[in-house]
Short mmCIF file of N, CA, C and O in Angstrom, two decimals:
data_model
loop_
_atom_site.label_atom_id
_atom_site.label_comp_id
_atom_site.label_asym_id
_atom_site.label_seq_id
_atom_site.Cartn_x
_atom_site.Cartn_y
_atom_site.Cartn_z
N UNK A 19 -43.46 28.80 14.22
CA UNK A 19 -42.22 29.49 14.01
C UNK A 19 -41.06 28.49 14.12
O UNK A 19 -41.06 27.62 14.96
N UNK A 20 -40.08 28.63 13.24
CA UNK A 20 -38.95 27.71 13.25
C UNK A 20 -37.91 28.20 14.24
O UNK A 20 -37.88 29.35 14.65
N UNK A 21 -37.04 27.27 14.61
CA UNK A 21 -35.99 27.64 15.57
C UNK A 21 -34.85 28.33 14.82
O UNK A 21 -34.49 27.94 13.71
N UNK A 22 -34.29 29.35 15.41
CA UNK A 22 -33.18 30.04 14.75
C UNK A 22 -31.91 29.18 14.78
O UNK A 22 -31.71 28.38 15.68
N UNK A 23 -31.10 29.34 13.76
CA UNK A 23 -29.85 28.60 13.70
C UNK A 23 -28.69 29.58 13.78
O UNK A 23 -28.79 30.73 13.36
N UNK A 24 -27.60 29.10 14.32
CA UNK A 24 -26.40 29.90 14.41
C UNK A 24 -25.65 29.75 13.09
O UNK A 24 -25.19 28.66 12.74
N UNK A 25 -25.52 30.82 12.33
CA UNK A 25 -24.89 30.76 11.03
C UNK A 25 -23.41 30.43 11.12
O UNK A 25 -22.85 29.79 10.24
N UNK A 26 -22.75 30.86 12.20
CA UNK A 26 -21.34 30.52 12.39
C UNK A 26 -21.16 29.02 12.51
O UNK A 26 -20.26 28.44 11.91
N UNK A 27 -22.02 28.39 13.32
CA UNK A 27 -21.91 26.94 13.50
C UNK A 27 -22.24 26.21 12.20
O UNK A 27 -21.59 25.20 11.87
N UNK A 28 -23.20 26.69 11.45
CA UNK A 28 -23.57 26.05 10.18
C UNK A 28 -22.42 26.17 9.18
O UNK A 28 -22.09 25.22 8.47
N UNK A 29 -21.79 27.33 9.12
CA UNK A 29 -20.67 27.54 8.21
C UNK A 29 -19.49 26.64 8.57
O UNK A 29 -18.87 26.01 7.72
N UNK A 30 -19.19 26.55 9.86
CA UNK A 30 -18.07 25.72 10.31
C UNK A 30 -18.36 24.22 10.09
O UNK A 30 -17.48 23.46 9.72
N UNK A 31 -19.60 23.82 10.29
CA UNK A 31 -19.97 22.42 10.06
C UNK A 31 -19.83 22.07 8.58
O UNK A 31 -19.37 20.98 8.22
N UNK A 32 -20.23 23.00 7.71
CA UNK A 32 -20.11 22.78 6.28
C UNK A 32 -18.63 22.67 5.88
O UNK A 32 -18.25 21.80 5.09
N UNK A 33 -17.78 23.51 6.44
CA UNK A 33 -16.35 23.47 6.15
C UNK A 33 -15.73 22.16 6.64
O UNK A 33 -14.89 21.56 5.96
N UNK A 34 -16.15 21.70 7.83
CA UNK A 34 -15.63 20.44 8.36
C UNK A 34 -16.01 19.27 7.47
O UNK A 34 -15.20 18.38 7.20
N UNK A 35 -17.26 19.26 6.99
CA UNK A 35 -17.69 18.14 6.14
C UNK A 35 -16.97 18.17 4.80
O UNK A 35 -16.62 17.11 4.26
N UNK A 36 -16.71 19.35 4.26
CA UNK A 36 -15.98 19.45 3.00
C UNK A 36 -14.54 18.98 3.18
O UNK A 36 -13.98 18.29 2.32
N UNK A 37 -13.93 19.34 4.31
CA UNK A 37 -12.56 18.92 4.58
C UNK A 37 -12.49 17.40 4.77
O UNK A 37 -11.56 16.75 4.29
N UNK A 38 -13.48 16.84 5.44
CA UNK A 38 -13.52 15.39 5.64
C UNK A 38 -13.69 14.67 4.30
O UNK A 38 -13.08 13.62 4.06
N UNK A 39 -14.49 15.23 3.42
CA UNK A 39 -14.71 14.63 2.10
C UNK A 39 -13.42 14.64 1.28
O UNK A 39 -13.06 13.64 0.66
N UNK A 40 -12.70 15.77 1.30
CA UNK A 40 -11.46 15.83 0.53
C UNK A 40 -10.40 14.90 1.14
O UNK A 40 -9.59 14.31 0.42
N UNK A 41 -10.41 14.75 2.45
CA UNK A 41 -9.47 13.83 3.10
C UNK A 41 -9.76 12.40 2.69
O UNK A 41 -8.84 11.61 2.44
N UNK A 42 -11.02 12.05 2.58
CA UNK A 42 -11.40 10.71 2.16
C UNK A 42 -10.94 10.45 0.73
O UNK A 42 -10.42 9.38 0.42
N UNK A 43 -11.12 11.45 -0.14
CA UNK A 43 -10.69 11.29 -1.52
C UNK A 43 -9.17 11.15 -1.61
O UNK A 43 -8.66 10.34 -2.38
N UNK A 44 -8.43 11.92 -0.82
CA UNK A 44 -6.97 11.84 -0.83
C UNK A 44 -6.47 10.51 -0.30
O UNK A 44 -5.48 9.97 -0.79
N UNK A 45 -7.14 9.97 0.71
CA UNK A 45 -6.74 8.66 1.23
C UNK A 45 -6.91 7.59 0.17
O UNK A 45 -6.07 6.70 0.02
N UNK A 46 -7.99 7.68 -0.59
CA UNK A 46 -8.22 6.71 -1.65
C UNK A 46 -7.22 6.89 -2.78
O UNK A 46 -6.79 5.93 -3.42
N UNK A 47 -6.83 8.13 -3.03
CA UNK A 47 -5.95 8.42 -4.15
C UNK A 47 -4.49 8.14 -3.83
O UNK A 47 -3.77 7.54 -4.62
N UNK A 48 -4.02 8.57 -2.68
CA UNK A 48 -2.60 8.50 -2.36
C UNK A 48 -2.25 7.51 -1.26
O UNK A 48 -1.09 7.15 -1.13
N UNK A 49 -3.18 7.11 -0.48
CA UNK A 49 -2.87 6.28 0.69
C UNK A 49 -2.53 4.86 0.34
O UNK A 49 -3.30 4.16 -0.33
N UNK A 50 -1.38 4.43 0.75
CA UNK A 50 -0.97 3.04 0.60
C UNK A 50 -0.31 2.60 1.89
O UNK A 50 0.34 3.40 2.55
N UNK A 51 -0.48 1.35 2.20
CA UNK A 51 0.15 0.84 3.41
C UNK A 51 1.63 0.61 3.16
O UNK A 51 2.09 0.58 2.01
N UNK A 52 2.37 0.44 4.23
CA UNK A 52 3.81 0.21 4.10
C UNK A 52 4.07 -1.10 3.36
O UNK A 52 5.01 -1.21 2.56
N UNK A 53 3.23 -2.09 3.60
CA UNK A 53 3.39 -3.38 2.92
C UNK A 53 3.21 -3.22 1.41
O UNK A 53 3.95 -3.83 0.62
N UNK A 54 2.24 -2.42 1.00
CA UNK A 54 2.03 -2.19 -0.43
C UNK A 54 3.22 -1.47 -1.05
O UNK A 54 3.63 -1.80 -2.17
N UNK A 55 3.77 -0.49 -0.34
CA UNK A 55 4.92 0.25 -0.87
C UNK A 55 6.14 -0.66 -1.00
O UNK A 55 6.83 -0.64 -2.03
N UNK A 56 6.41 -1.47 0.01
CA UNK A 56 7.57 -2.36 -0.05
C UNK A 56 7.39 -3.43 -1.13
O UNK A 56 8.35 -3.79 -1.80
N UNK A 57 6.17 -3.92 -1.31
CA UNK A 57 5.90 -4.90 -2.35
C UNK A 57 6.15 -4.29 -3.73
O UNK A 57 6.77 -4.92 -4.60
N UNK A 58 5.71 -3.06 -3.92
CA UNK A 58 5.92 -2.40 -5.20
C UNK A 58 7.40 -2.15 -5.46
O UNK A 58 7.89 -2.34 -6.58
N UNK A 59 8.14 -1.76 -4.43
CA UNK A 59 9.58 -1.55 -4.58
C UNK A 59 10.29 -2.86 -4.92
O UNK A 59 11.20 -2.89 -5.76
N UNK A 60 9.88 -3.95 -4.27
CA UNK A 60 10.50 -5.25 -4.54
C UNK A 60 10.21 -5.70 -5.96
O UNK A 60 11.09 -6.24 -6.64
N UNK A 61 9.00 -5.47 -6.43
CA UNK A 61 8.65 -5.84 -7.80
C UNK A 61 9.46 -5.03 -8.81
O UNK A 61 9.93 -5.56 -9.81
N UNK A 62 9.63 -3.74 -8.54
CA UNK A 62 10.40 -2.89 -9.45
C UNK A 62 11.87 -3.32 -9.47
O UNK A 62 12.50 -3.35 -10.54
N UNK A 63 12.41 -3.67 -8.31
CA UNK A 63 13.80 -4.12 -8.24
C UNK A 63 13.99 -5.44 -8.99
O UNK A 63 14.97 -5.62 -9.72
N UNK A 64 13.03 -6.35 -8.84
CA UNK A 64 13.11 -7.63 -9.53
C UNK A 64 13.04 -7.44 -11.04
O UNK A 64 13.78 -8.07 -11.80
N UNK A 65 12.17 -6.54 -11.49
CA UNK A 65 12.05 -6.26 -12.91
C UNK A 65 13.32 -5.63 -13.45
O UNK A 65 13.78 -5.98 -14.55
N UNK A 66 13.94 -4.75 -12.68
CA UNK A 66 15.20 -4.12 -13.11
C UNK A 66 16.31 -5.16 -13.24
O UNK A 66 17.08 -5.14 -14.20
N UNK A 67 16.39 -6.07 -12.29
CA UNK A 67 17.40 -7.13 -12.35
C UNK A 67 17.16 -8.04 -13.55
O UNK A 67 18.10 -8.46 -14.23
N UNK A 68 15.90 -8.33 -13.83
CA UNK A 68 15.56 -9.21 -14.95
C UNK A 68 15.94 -8.55 -16.27
O UNK A 68 16.54 -9.21 -17.13
N UNK A 69 15.64 -7.30 -16.44
CA UNK A 69 15.97 -6.63 -17.69
C UNK A 69 17.47 -6.42 -17.83
O UNK A 69 18.00 -6.50 -18.93
N UNK A 70 18.17 -6.16 -16.72
CA UNK A 70 19.62 -6.03 -16.78
C UNK A 70 20.28 -7.36 -17.13
O UNK A 70 21.30 -7.41 -17.80
N UNK A 71 19.68 -8.45 -16.70
CA UNK A 71 20.21 -9.77 -17.00
C UNK A 71 20.07 -10.13 -18.47
O UNK A 71 20.86 -10.90 -19.00
N UNK A 72 19.09 -9.58 -19.15
CA UNK A 72 18.88 -9.87 -20.56
C UNK A 72 19.59 -8.87 -21.48
O UNK A 72 19.52 -8.99 -22.69
N UNK A 73 20.26 -7.91 -20.90
CA UNK A 73 20.94 -6.88 -21.69
C UNK A 73 22.20 -7.45 -22.33
O UNK A 73 22.94 -8.21 -21.71
N UNK A 74 22.43 -7.07 -23.56
CA UNK A 74 23.64 -7.50 -24.25
C UNK A 74 24.80 -6.61 -23.86
O UNK A 74 24.63 -5.42 -23.62
N UNK A 75 25.98 -7.19 -23.81
CA UNK A 75 27.18 -6.40 -23.51
C UNK A 75 27.64 -5.69 -24.78
O UNK A 75 27.60 -6.25 -25.87
N UNK A 76 28.10 -4.47 -24.64
CA UNK A 76 28.64 -3.73 -25.77
C UNK A 76 27.56 -3.00 -26.54
O UNK A 76 26.37 -3.04 -26.21
N UNK A 77 27.98 -2.36 -27.61
CA UNK A 77 27.09 -1.60 -28.46
C UNK A 77 26.52 -2.51 -29.55
O UNK A 77 27.28 -3.11 -30.31
N UNK A 78 25.22 -2.63 -29.69
CA UNK A 78 24.65 -3.54 -30.70
C UNK A 78 24.93 -3.08 -32.13
O UNK A 78 24.94 -3.88 -33.05
N UNK A 79 25.21 -1.78 -32.34
CA UNK A 79 25.50 -1.31 -33.69
C UNK A 79 26.88 -1.79 -34.16
O UNK A 79 27.09 -2.02 -35.35
N UNK A 80 27.82 -1.93 -33.24
CA UNK A 80 29.18 -2.34 -33.60
C UNK A 80 29.26 -3.84 -33.84
O UNK A 80 30.17 -4.32 -34.50
N UNK A 81 28.34 -4.59 -33.28
CA UNK A 81 28.35 -6.04 -33.49
C UNK A 81 27.78 -6.33 -34.87
O UNK A 81 26.78 -5.78 -35.29
N UNK A 82 28.40 -7.19 -35.61
CA UNK A 82 28.02 -7.40 -36.98
C UNK A 82 27.13 -8.53 -37.16
O UNK A 82 26.55 -9.07 -37.86
#
């Protein structure tokens, strides 16, 4: 004869494992360290300055 199992505990254990799995997926999807965020912001700022530096003054259609 097999040992009986508590269905409440089995249900809760299954829910905990599903929650842990979704947390792992979210960490991989959205989780970034502060260093990564600041590096990305610095790169975006540098790119914006570079493109602004190459921008022509005035309207290009009016220039002949």
